[in-house]
mmCIF file of C-alpha atoms in Angstrom:
data_model
loop_
_atom_site.group_PDB
_atom_site.id
_atom_site.type_symbol
_atom_site.label_atom_id
_atom_site.label_comp_id
_atom_site.label_asym_id
_atom_site.label_seq_id
_atom_site.Cartn_x
_atom_site.Cartn_y
_atom_site.Cartn_z
ATOM 1 C CA MET A 1 18.244 -9.438 70.701
ATOM 2 C CA ASP A 2 14.720 -10.814 71.128
ATOM 3 C CA LEU A 3 12.992 -10.783 67.748
ATOM 4 C CA ALA A 4 9.779 -9.517 69.355
ATOM 5 C CA TYR A 5 11.504 -6.247 70.225
ATOM 6 C CA ASP A 6 13.789 -5.818 67.204
ATOM 7 C CA TYR A 7 11.801 -3.412 65.070
ATOM 8 C CA ALA A 8 14.469 -3.095 62.371
ATOM 9 C CA THR A 9 14.642 -6.872 61.893
ATOM 10 C CA LEU A 10 10.862 -7.123 61.631
ATOM 11 C CA ARG A 11 10.826 -4.420 58.977
ATOM 12 C CA LEU A 12 13.508 -6.230 56.994
ATOM 13 C CA ILE A 13 11.655 -9.524 57.318
ATOM 14 C CA TRP A 14 8.486 -7.997 55.901
ATOM 15 C CA TRP A 15 10.349 -6.282 53.108
ATOM 16 C CA GLY A 16 11.732 -9.706 52.202
ATOM 17 C CA LEU A 17 8.354 -11.409 52.570
ATOM 18 C CA MET A 18 6.788 -8.856 50.233
ATOM 19 C CA GLY A 19 9.386 -9.866 47.682
ATOM 20 C CA VAL A 20 8.548 -13.533 48.273
ATOM 21 C CA LEU A 21 4.846 -12.851 47.646
ATOM 22 C CA LEU A 22 5.523 -10.877 44.472
ATOM 23 C CA ILE A 23 7.895 -13.537 43.154
ATOM 24 C CA GLY A 24 5.438 -16.273 44.162
ATOM 25 C CA PHE A 25 2.744 -14.490 42.166
ATOM 26 C CA ALA A 26 5.035 -14.107 39.147
ATOM 27 C CA LEU A 27 6.179 -17.733 39.230
ATOM 28 C CA THR A 28 2.728 -19.306 39.615
ATOM 29 C CA ASP A 29 0.054 -16.985 38.272
ATOM 30 C CA GLY A 30 2.679 -15.676 35.860
ATOM 31 C CA TRP A 31 2.538 -18.816 33.711
ATOM 32 C CA ASP A 32 -1.277 -18.649 33.817
ATOM 33 C CA LEU A 33 -1.186 -15.084 32.510
ATOM 34 C CA GLY A 34 1.383 -16.019 29.880
ATOM 35 C CA VAL A 35 -0.613 -19.023 28.669
ATOM 36 C CA ALA A 36 -3.801 -16.933 28.460
ATOM 37 C CA ALA A 37 -1.971 -14.215 26.510
ATOM 38 C CA MET A 38 -0.899 -16.829 23.940
ATOM 39 C CA LEU A 39 -4.201 -18.737 23.803
ATOM 40 C CA PRO A 40 -5.695 -17.376 20.534
ATOM 41 C CA PHE A 41 -2.363 -17.797 18.762
ATOM 42 C CA VAL A 42 -1.004 -21.176 19.874
ATOM 43 C CA GLY A 43 -4.364 -22.924 19.542
ATOM 44 C CA LYS A 44 -5.911 -22.892 16.075
ATOM 45 C CA THR A 45 -8.823 -25.270 16.647
ATOM 46 C CA ASP A 46 -11.282 -25.639 19.496
ATOM 47 C CA VAL A 47 -9.661 -28.872 20.660
ATOM 48 C CA GLU A 48 -6.207 -27.269 20.671
ATOM 49 C CA ARG A 49 -7.426 -24.264 22.651
ATOM 50 C CA ARG A 50 -9.215 -26.502 25.125
ATOM 51 C CA MET A 51 -5.966 -28.397 25.637
ATOM 52 C CA VAL A 52 -4.166 -25.118 26.371
ATOM 53 C CA ILE A 53 -6.908 -23.944 28.733
ATOM 54 C CA ASN A 54 -6.938 -27.220 30.646
ATOM 55 C CA ALA A 55 -3.166 -27.096 31.094
ATOM 56 C CA ILE A 56 -3.790 -24.287 33.607
ATOM 57 C CA GLY A 57 -7.446 -24.986 34.390
ATOM 58 C CA PRO A 58 -7.017 -27.074 37.587
ATOM 59 C CA THR A 59 -4.686 -24.642 39.384
ATOM 60 C CA TRP A 60 -5.154 -21.075 38.116
ATOM 61 C CA GLU A 61 -7.525 -20.117 40.954
ATOM 62 C CA GLY A 62 -5.077 -21.261 43.596
ATOM 63 C CA ASN A 63 -2.232 -19.406 41.908
ATOM 64 C CA GLN A 64 -4.223 -16.168 41.966
ATOM 65 C CA VAL A 65 -4.271 -16.323 45.773
ATOM 66 C CA TRP A 66 -0.689 -14.989 45.736
ATOM 67 C CA PHE A 67 -2.037 -11.744 44.282
ATOM 68 C CA ILE A 68 -4.635 -11.468 47.056
ATOM 69 C CA LEU A 69 -2.031 -12.266 49.707
ATOM 70 C CA GLY A 70 0.234 -9.567 48.305
ATOM 71 C CA GLY A 71 -2.482 -6.908 48.529
ATOM 72 C CA GLY A 72 -3.409 -7.997 52.055
ATOM 73 C CA ALA A 73 0.203 -8.028 53.196
ATOM 74 C CA ILE A 74 0.789 -4.504 51.848
ATOM 75 C CA PHE A 75 -2.322 -3.311 53.687
ATOM 76 C CA ALA A 76 -1.216 -4.857 56.980
ATOM 77 C CA ALA A 77 2.549 -4.370 56.893
ATOM 78 C CA TRP A 78 2.900 -1.140 54.888
ATOM 79 C CA PRO A 79 -0.301 0.910 55.362
ATOM 80 C CA PHE A 80 1.211 4.123 53.948
ATOM 81 C CA VAL A 81 2.251 2.259 50.796
ATOM 82 C CA TYR A 82 -1.200 0.704 50.450
ATOM 83 C CA ALA A 83 -2.969 4.045 50.908
ATOM 84 C CA VAL A 84 -0.865 5.935 48.381
ATOM 85 C CA SER A 85 -0.495 3.239 45.723
ATOM 86 C CA PHE A 86 -4.064 1.936 45.713
ATOM 87 C CA SER A 87 -5.495 5.452 45.607
ATOM 88 C CA GLY A 88 -2.992 6.918 43.140
ATOM 89 C CA PHE A 89 -3.176 3.883 40.853
ATOM 90 C CA TYR A 90 -6.923 3.515 41.302
ATOM 91 C CA LEU A 91 -7.871 3.531 37.609
ATOM 92 C CA ALA A 92 -4.961 1.260 36.725
ATOM 93 C CA MET A 93 -6.034 -1.172 39.466
ATOM 94 C CA PHE A 94 -9.597 -1.026 38.139
ATOM 95 C CA VAL A 95 -8.353 -1.977 34.663
ATOM 96 C CA VAL A 96 -6.365 -4.878 36.148
ATOM 97 C CA LEU A 97 -9.283 -6.154 38.224
ATOM 98 C CA ALA A 98 -11.715 -5.826 35.322
ATOM 99 C CA SER A 99 -9.317 -7.836 33.163
ATOM 100 C CA LEU A 100 -8.789 -10.469 35.844
ATOM 101 C CA ILE A 101 -12.552 -10.842 36.278
ATOM 102 C CA LEU A 102 -12.715 -11.954 32.640
ATOM 103 C CA ARG A 103 -10.621 -15.001 33.518
ATOM 104 C CA PRO A 104 -13.071 -16.911 35.752
ATOM 105 C CA VAL A 105 -15.969 -15.898 33.539
ATOM 106 C CA GLY A 106 -14.069 -17.040 30.460
ATOM 107 C CA PHE A 107 -13.108 -20.372 31.997
ATOM 108 C CA LYS A 108 -16.636 -21.118 33.206
ATOM 109 C CA TYR A 109 -18.710 -19.800 30.311
ATOM 110 C CA ARG A 110 -16.617 -20.738 27.292
ATOM 111 C CA SER A 111 -17.771 -24.345 27.204
ATOM 112 C CA LYS A 112 -21.437 -23.594 27.867
ATOM 113 C CA LYS A 113 -22.234 -23.380 24.147
ATOM 114 C CA PRO A 114 -20.693 -25.267 21.217
ATOM 115 C CA ASP A 115 -21.003 -22.226 18.942
ATOM 116 C CA PRO A 116 -17.522 -21.436 17.499
ATOM 117 C CA ALA A 117 -18.120 -17.659 17.551
ATOM 118 C CA TRP A 118 -19.174 -17.832 21.213
ATOM 119 C CA ARG A 119 -16.029 -19.748 22.178
ATOM 120 C CA THR A 120 -13.759 -17.481 20.130
ATOM 121 C CA ARG A 121 -15.078 -14.400 21.943
ATOM 122 C CA TRP A 122 -14.293 -16.007 25.287
ATOM 123 C CA ASP A 123 -10.849 -17.004 24.042
ATOM 124 C CA TRP A 124 -10.124 -13.334 23.363
ATOM 125 C CA ALA A 125 -11.545 -12.450 26.782
ATOM 126 C CA LEU A 126 -9.024 -14.853 28.313
ATOM 127 C CA PHE A 127 -6.315 -13.219 26.204
ATOM 128 C CA ILE A 128 -7.262 -9.815 27.659
ATOM 129 C CA GLY A 129 -7.252 -11.339 31.138
ATOM 130 C CA GLY A 130 -3.667 -12.488 30.594
ATOM 131 C CA PHE A 131 -2.140 -9.684 28.541
ATOM 132 C CA VAL A 132 -3.585 -6.552 30.183
ATOM 133 C CA PRO A 133 -2.646 -7.353 33.819
ATOM 134 C CA SER A 134 0.858 -8.361 32.721
ATOM 135 C CA LEU A 135 1.303 -5.063 30.898
ATOM 136 C CA VAL A 136 -0.191 -2.864 33.641
ATOM 137 C CA PHE A 137 1.807 -4.544 36.422
ATOM 138 C CA GLY A 138 5.003 -3.817 34.505
ATOM 139 C CA VAL A 139 3.914 -0.238 33.823
ATOM 140 C CA ALA A 140 3.264 0.188 37.561
ATOM 141 C CA VAL A 141 6.771 -1.053 38.400
ATOM 142 C CA GLY A 142 8.209 1.386 35.860
ATOM 143 C CA ASN A 143 6.363 4.238 37.532
ATOM 144 C CA VAL A 144 7.591 3.194 40.965
ATOM 145 C CA LEU A 145 11.182 3.207 39.707
ATOM 146 C CA GLN A 146 10.695 6.703 38.251
ATOM 147 C CA GLY A 147 8.856 7.960 41.313
ATOM 148 C CA VAL A 148 5.131 8.346 41.847
ATOM 149 C CA PRO A 149 3.669 11.903 41.762
ATOM 150 C CA PHE A 150 2.353 12.149 45.315
ATOM 151 C CA ARG A 151 3.101 14.298 48.333
ATOM 152 C CA LEU A 152 2.264 14.199 52.028
ATOM 153 C CA ASP A 153 1.174 17.212 54.035
ATOM 154 C CA GLY A 154 2.039 17.874 57.671
ATOM 155 C CA ASN A 155 -0.842 15.631 58.800
ATOM 156 C CA LEU A 156 0.394 12.764 56.617
ATOM 157 C CA ARG A 157 -2.505 13.136 54.191
ATOM 158 C CA ALA A 158 -1.540 11.918 50.731
ATOM 159 C CA PHE A 159 -2.236 13.953 47.598
ATOM 160 C CA TYR A 160 -1.795 12.266 44.221
ATOM 161 C CA GLU A 161 -0.921 14.714 41.439
ATOM 162 C CA GLY A 162 -0.738 12.371 38.460
ATOM 163 C CA SER A 163 -3.236 11.049 35.918
ATOM 164 C CA PHE A 164 -4.063 7.668 34.419
ATOM 165 C CA PHE A 165 -2.513 8.396 31.032
ATOM 166 C CA GLY A 166 0.484 9.983 32.743
ATOM 167 C CA LEU A 167 1.421 6.489 33.906
ATOM 168 C CA PHE A 168 2.353 5.493 30.360
ATOM 169 C CA THR A 169 5.806 7.002 29.879
ATOM 170 C CA PRO A 170 8.433 5.521 27.522
ATOM 171 C CA PHE A 171 10.277 3.885 30.425
ATOM 172 C CA SER A 172 7.121 2.536 32.080
ATOM 173 C CA LEU A 173 5.961 1.094 28.743
ATOM 174 C CA LEU A 174 9.367 -0.556 28.354
ATOM 175 C CA CYS A 175 8.857 -2.126 31.798
ATOM 176 C CA GLY A 176 5.343 -3.162 30.787
ATOM 177 C CA LEU A 177 6.618 -4.888 27.653
ATOM 178 C CA LEU A 178 9.343 -6.592 29.696
ATOM 179 C CA SER A 179 6.658 -7.859 32.064
ATOM 180 C CA VAL A 180 4.651 -9.244 29.150
ATOM 181 C CA ALA A 181 7.742 -10.893 27.636
ATOM 182 C CA MET A 182 8.641 -12.384 31.022
ATOM 183 C CA VAL A 183 5.231 -14.014 31.604
ATOM 184 C CA VAL A 184 4.868 -15.163 27.981
ATOM 185 C CA LEU A 185 8.280 -16.840 28.248
ATOM 186 C CA HIS A 186 7.213 -18.475 31.508
ATOM 187 C CA GLY A 187 3.878 -19.513 30.012
ATOM 188 C CA ALA A 188 5.518 -20.970 26.918
ATOM 189 C CA ALA A 189 8.000 -22.918 29.032
ATOM 190 C CA PHE A 190 5.124 -24.151 31.210
ATOM 191 C CA LEU A 191 3.152 -25.335 28.177
ATOM 192 C CA SER A 192 6.198 -27.177 26.887
ATOM 193 C CA VAL A 193 6.092 -29.441 29.948
ATOM 194 C CA ARG A 194 2.305 -29.588 30.355
ATOM 195 C CA ILE A 195 0.877 -30.443 26.918
ATOM 196 C CA GLU A 196 1.494 -33.192 24.419
ATOM 197 C CA ARG A 197 4.154 -32.696 21.791
ATOM 198 C CA GLY A 198 2.666 -31.586 18.515
ATOM 199 C CA PRO A 199 1.561 -28.446 16.672
ATOM 200 C CA VAL A 200 0.513 -26.516 19.794
ATOM 201 C CA HIS A 201 3.724 -27.484 21.542
ATOM 202 C CA ASP A 202 5.744 -26.212 18.557
ATOM 203 C CA ARG A 203 3.847 -22.911 18.398
ATOM 204 C CA ALA A 204 4.403 -22.383 22.136
ATOM 205 C CA ARG A 205 8.127 -22.959 21.606
ATOM 206 C CA ARG A 206 8.182 -20.306 18.881
ATOM 207 C CA PHE A 207 6.477 -17.815 21.166
ATOM 208 C CA GLY A 208 8.899 -18.738 23.924
ATOM 209 C CA THR A 209 11.855 -18.107 21.634
ATOM 210 C CA TRP A 210 10.707 -14.594 20.773
ATOM 211 C CA ALA A 211 9.738 -13.874 24.380
ATOM 212 C CA ALA A 212 13.179 -14.964 25.634
ATOM 213 C CA LEU A 213 14.918 -12.711 23.114
ATOM 214 C CA ALA A 214 12.587 -9.823 24.017
ATOM 215 C CA SER A 215 13.254 -10.366 27.737
ATOM 216 C CA LEU A 216 17.013 -10.180 27.211
ATOM 217 C CA VAL A 217 16.828 -7.041 25.067
ATOM 218 C CA LEU A 218 14.228 -5.194 27.176
ATOM 219 C CA PHE A 219 15.969 -6.038 30.469
ATOM 220 C CA ALA A 220 19.255 -4.712 29.060
ATOM 221 C CA LEU A 221 17.537 -1.533 27.837
ATOM 222 C CA GLY A 222 15.894 -1.059 31.225
ATOM 223 C CA TRP A 223 19.230 -1.472 33.009
ATOM 224 C CA ALA A 224 20.826 1.073 30.686
ATOM 225 C CA TYR A 225 18.014 3.554 31.237
ATOM 226 C CA VAL A 226 18.283 3.226 35.009
ATOM 227 C CA ALA A 227 22.049 3.756 34.783
ATOM 228 C CA TRP A 228 22.019 6.752 32.460
ATOM 229 C CA GLY A 229 18.416 7.925 32.113
ATOM 230 C CA GLY A 230 18.268 10.207 35.107
ATOM 231 C CA ILE A 231 16.151 8.201 37.557
ATOM 232 C CA GLY A 232 16.934 7.160 41.094
ATOM 233 C CA PHE A 233 16.605 8.419 44.667
ATOM 234 C CA ARG A 234 19.005 8.678 47.579
ATOM 235 C CA ILE A 235 18.468 9.271 51.292
ATOM 236 C CA THR A 236 20.538 12.262 52.418
ATOM 237 C CA GLY A 237 19.651 12.468 56.111
ATOM 238 C CA ALA A 238 20.192 10.123 59.029
ATOM 239 C CA ILE A 239 18.424 6.756 58.950
ATOM 240 C CA ASP A 240 16.765 5.390 62.079
ATOM 241 C CA PRO A 241 15.784 1.746 61.436
ATOM 242 C CA VAL A 242 13.841 1.533 64.718
ATOM 243 C CA GLY A 243 12.225 4.946 64.607
ATOM 244 C CA ALA A 244 8.522 5.735 64.421
ATOM 245 C CA SER A 245 6.755 5.242 61.103
ATOM 246 C CA ASN A 246 6.602 8.808 59.857
ATOM 247 C CA PRO A 247 7.624 9.342 56.210
ATOM 248 C CA LEU A 248 8.250 13.041 56.794
ATOM 249 C CA ARG A 249 11.229 12.315 59.031
ATOM 250 C CA THR A 250 13.289 11.155 56.038
ATOM 251 C CA THR A 251 15.129 13.522 53.714
ATOM 252 C CA SER A 252 15.702 12.343 50.157
ATOM 253 C CA VAL A 253 16.881 13.677 46.825
ATOM 254 C CA ARG A 254 16.378 12.545 43.272
ATOM 255 C CA GLU A 255 19.682 11.525 41.724
ATOM 256 C CA ALA A 256 20.529 10.026 38.339
ATOM 257 C CA GLY A 257 21.869 6.490 38.614
ATOM 258 C CA ALA A 258 21.194 6.222 42.350
ATOM 259 C CA TRP A 259 19.331 2.931 41.879
ATOM 260 C CA LEU A 260 22.678 1.275 41.124
ATOM 261 C CA ALA A 261 24.372 2.431 44.340
ATOM 262 C CA ASN A 262 23.410 -0.725 46.229
ATOM 263 C CA TYR A 263 25.254 -2.867 43.688
ATOM 264 C CA ARG A 264 28.421 -0.861 44.187
ATOM 265 C CA ALA A 265 28.114 -1.102 47.970
ATOM 266 C CA TYR A 266 27.091 -4.778 48.020
ATOM 267 C CA PRO A 267 28.473 -6.561 44.932
ATOM 268 C CA TRP A 268 26.730 -9.823 45.889
ATOM 269 C CA MET A 269 23.447 -8.188 44.827
ATOM 270 C CA MET A 270 24.591 -8.525 41.217
ATOM 271 C CA ILE A 271 23.339 -12.104 41.512
ATOM 272 C CA ALA A 272 19.806 -10.788 40.872
ATOM 273 C CA PRO A 273 20.357 -9.128 37.456
ATOM 274 C CA ALA A 274 22.710 -11.965 36.502
ATOM 275 C CA LEU A 275 19.857 -14.433 37.109
ATOM 276 C CA GLY A 276 17.557 -12.220 35.047
ATOM 277 C CA PHE A 277 19.849 -12.466 32.043
ATOM 278 C CA LEU A 278 21.194 -15.995 32.513
ATOM 279 C CA GLY A 279 17.747 -17.413 33.262
ATOM 280 C CA ALA A 280 16.317 -15.987 30.041
ATOM 281 C CA ALA A 281 19.351 -17.289 28.128
ATOM 282 C CA LEU A 282 18.906 -20.769 29.657
ATOM 283 C CA ALA A 283 15.206 -20.691 28.779
ATOM 284 C CA LEU A 284 16.050 -19.713 25.211
ATOM 285 C CA LEU A 285 18.610 -22.497 24.906
ATOM 286 C CA GLY A 286 16.259 -25.032 26.476
ATOM 287 C CA ILE A 287 13.367 -24.073 24.211
ATOM 288 C CA ARG A 288 15.469 -24.258 21.058
ATOM 289 C CA ALA A 289 17.078 -27.569 22.082
ATOM 290 C CA LYS A 290 13.751 -29.041 23.342
ATOM 291 C CA TRP A 291 15.139 -29.338 26.869
ATOM 292 C CA GLU A 292 11.818 -28.653 28.500
ATOM 293 C CA VAL A 293 12.668 -28.812 32.193
ATOM 294 C CA PRO A 294 15.785 -26.582 31.867
ATOM 295 C CA ALA A 295 13.705 -24.145 29.789
ATOM 296 C CA PHE A 296 11.076 -23.945 32.519
ATOM 297 C CA ALA A 297 13.736 -23.590 35.220
ATOM 298 C CA GLY A 298 15.380 -20.817 33.193
ATOM 299 C CA SER A 299 12.131 -18.882 32.790
ATOM 300 C CA ALA A 300 11.506 -19.147 36.530
ATOM 301 C CA LEU A 301 15.046 -17.973 37.350
ATOM 302 C CA SER A 302 14.675 -15.077 34.935
ATOM 303 C CA ALA A 303 11.426 -13.906 36.535
ATOM 304 C CA PHE A 304 13.003 -14.265 39.977
ATOM 305 C CA GLY A 305 16.057 -12.269 38.929
ATOM 306 C CA ILE A 306 14.130 -9.468 37.219
ATOM 307 C CA ILE A 307 11.808 -8.896 40.175
ATOM 308 C CA ALA A 308 14.636 -9.190 42.709
ATOM 309 C CA THR A 309 16.651 -6.663 40.704
ATOM 310 C CA VAL A 310 13.929 -4.056 41.169
ATOM 311 C CA GLY A 311 13.644 -4.663 44.910
ATOM 312 C CA LEU A 312 17.388 -4.685 45.572
ATOM 313 C CA SER A 313 17.966 -1.605 43.410
ATOM 314 C CA MET A 314 15.405 0.442 45.328
ATOM 315 C CA PHE A 315 16.178 -0.677 48.887
ATOM 316 C CA PRO A 316 15.322 0.863 51.301
ATOM 317 C CA TYR A 317 12.768 2.739 49.169
ATOM 318 C CA ILE A 318 9.372 1.168 48.564
ATOM 319 C CA LEU A 319 7.472 4.047 46.955
ATOM 320 C CA PRO A 320 9.534 7.155 46.097
ATOM 321 C CA SER A 321 7.824 10.455 45.285
ATOM 322 C CA SER A 322 8.661 12.280 42.075
ATOM 323 C CA VAL A 323 7.125 15.608 43.181
ATOM 324 C CA ASP A 324 8.429 15.699 46.762
ATOM 325 C CA ALA A 325 11.339 13.358 47.425
ATOM 326 C CA ASN A 326 10.982 13.920 51.175
ATOM 327 C CA SER A 327 7.535 12.284 51.055
ATOM 328 C CA SER A 328 9.052 9.027 49.789
ATOM 329 C CA LEU A 329 8.095 5.831 51.609
ATOM 330 C CA THR A 330 10.863 3.507 52.757
ATOM 331 C CA VAL A 331 11.309 0.302 54.719
ATOM 332 C CA TRP A 332 12.185 2.371 57.791
ATOM 333 C CA ASN A 333 9.450 5.003 57.758
ATOM 334 C CA ALA A 334 6.265 3.438 56.360
ATOM 335 C CA SER A 335 5.663 0.162 58.214
ATOM 336 C CA SER A 336 2.988 -0.892 60.675
ATOM 337 C CA SER A 337 3.717 -1.004 64.383
ATOM 338 C CA GLN A 338 6.266 -3.350 65.870
ATOM 339 C CA ARG A 339 3.580 -5.520 67.492
ATOM 340 C CA THR A 340 1.600 -5.802 64.250
ATOM 341 C CA LEU A 341 4.650 -6.917 62.296
ATOM 342 C CA PHE A 342 5.578 -9.458 64.969
ATOM 343 C CA ILE A 343 2.086 -10.994 65.055
ATOM 344 C CA MET A 344 2.101 -11.186 61.254
ATOM 345 C CA VAL A 345 5.458 -12.977 61.324
ATOM 346 C CA VAL A 346 4.109 -15.559 63.781
ATOM 347 C CA VAL A 347 1.036 -16.174 61.610
ATOM 348 C CA THR A 348 3.217 -16.441 58.504
ATOM 349 C CA VAL A 349 5.628 -18.898 60.112
ATOM 350 C CA ILE A 350 2.664 -21.134 60.999
ATOM 351 C CA PHE A 351 0.576 -20.945 57.843
ATOM 352 C CA LEU A 352 2.967 -20.287 54.945
ATOM 353 C CA PRO A 353 4.603 -23.746 55.166
ATOM 354 C CA LEU A 354 1.103 -25.287 55.162
ATOM 355 C CA VAL A 355 0.150 -23.311 52.065
ATOM 356 C CA LEU A 356 3.371 -24.298 50.290
ATOM 357 C CA ALA A 357 2.981 -27.964 51.274
ATOM 358 C CA TYR A 358 -0.624 -28.061 50.064
ATOM 359 C CA THR A 359 0.323 -26.321 46.813
ATOM 360 C CA ALA A 360 3.128 -28.814 46.206
ATOM 361 C CA TRP A 361 0.744 -31.713 46.881
ATOM 362 C CA VAL A 362 -1.856 -30.321 44.454
ATOM 363 C CA TYR A 363 0.706 -30.008 41.677
ATOM 364 C CA LYS A 364 2.024 -33.500 42.390
ATOM 365 C CA VAL A 365 -1.469 -34.963 42.086
ATOM 366 C CA LEU A 366 -2.487 -32.977 39.001
ATOM 367 C CA TRP A 367 0.831 -33.107 37.142
ATOM 368 C CA GLY A 368 1.146 -34.707 33.736
ATOM 369 C CA ARG A 369 0.758 -33.766 30.096
ATOM 370 C CA VAL A 370 -2.654 -32.743 28.811
ATOM 371 C CA THR A 371 -3.498 -34.367 25.478
ATOM 372 C CA THR A 372 -6.150 -33.878 22.842
ATOM 373 C CA GLU A 373 -7.422 -37.331 23.773
ATOM 374 C CA ASP A 374 -7.915 -36.173 27.382
ATOM 375 C CA VAL A 375 -9.870 -33.164 26.163
ATOM 376 C CA GLY A 376 -12.217 -35.358 24.154
ATOM 377 C CA ARG A 377 -12.980 -37.975 26.809
ATOM 378 C CA ASN A 378 -12.828 -36.150 30.165
ATOM 379 C CA PRO A 379 -16.233 -34.660 31.086
ATOM 380 C CA HIS A 380 -14.671 -32.486 33.789
ATOM 381 C CA PHE A 381 -12.452 -30.538 31.391
ATOM 382 C CA TYR A 382 -13.259 -26.989 30.339
#
């Protein structure tokens, strides 16, 4: 069948591309966030902290583009999801954006004065810009897995019935801590291949060790909670993959353990959680044995597996509702029009390879270990 007229295929493609954007953000900006979250602790002197900052300094802005692309893609491909999530999570998004704004300001202003107190304050600002978004993103994922408290009326108007502090449940906080552990592990593994061997390198390895152990434990606890903690949703009515985008045409129920049904139906999906665990274990082994490239590969595989586990568990749900399961948004009932999705696919096929090629070229040109000697003699360093 002609792709231009296969609505179901287009919806699946954009569900997959959303996963690619989220994983791309976690794998690139994730190490930036992790490095920033460790900055005040792995660097004890100004020179050491400058070395850490300049390990991510040349590329952090480009990596953040994945976050912008993700928000734009949700807006264009899944307008119902964008409307409900960005309005319901408004205060949480504000906290994330406020924290992220500290990053460019911290990078640019830190070196403007040689005063140690001035630079220390900006170091902690960079820490906030790395730690807070990592935590809140994980908390948001935990809330999505539990169901978001919204409902749709007969005119498809969304009503959010939750509160900011209601987002912080025990399970969502567990997911938030897993997110922090995941990016700190990735950041530590990144530093191990990007800075000279020495005291900072050793401190990063210690943080990576604890983050790898935390990732393994928290991921296992999260899996157990999903299996036995009473969360999950299941579609009970007929599914029309090519039907009109109207969330109210889907009937759903909340059902304990339903998020694991896809793994029973499609055992190959177990590859995702297996990568989550095995990647963290490989990273741990690589960090302890000073195998830097395997450690970095393991942290990347772990992040890939953890994020893919969430997406595969929930499919075809994107944003389930905890107060009215029949208002839940899925791949089949919440997308843009067929023509919009097709045009977006064409644009993506043209420009995404260019973006990836340029990104690869940038990293090839800028790759290499940052040293304390570089920090002292390079006038272009932060």
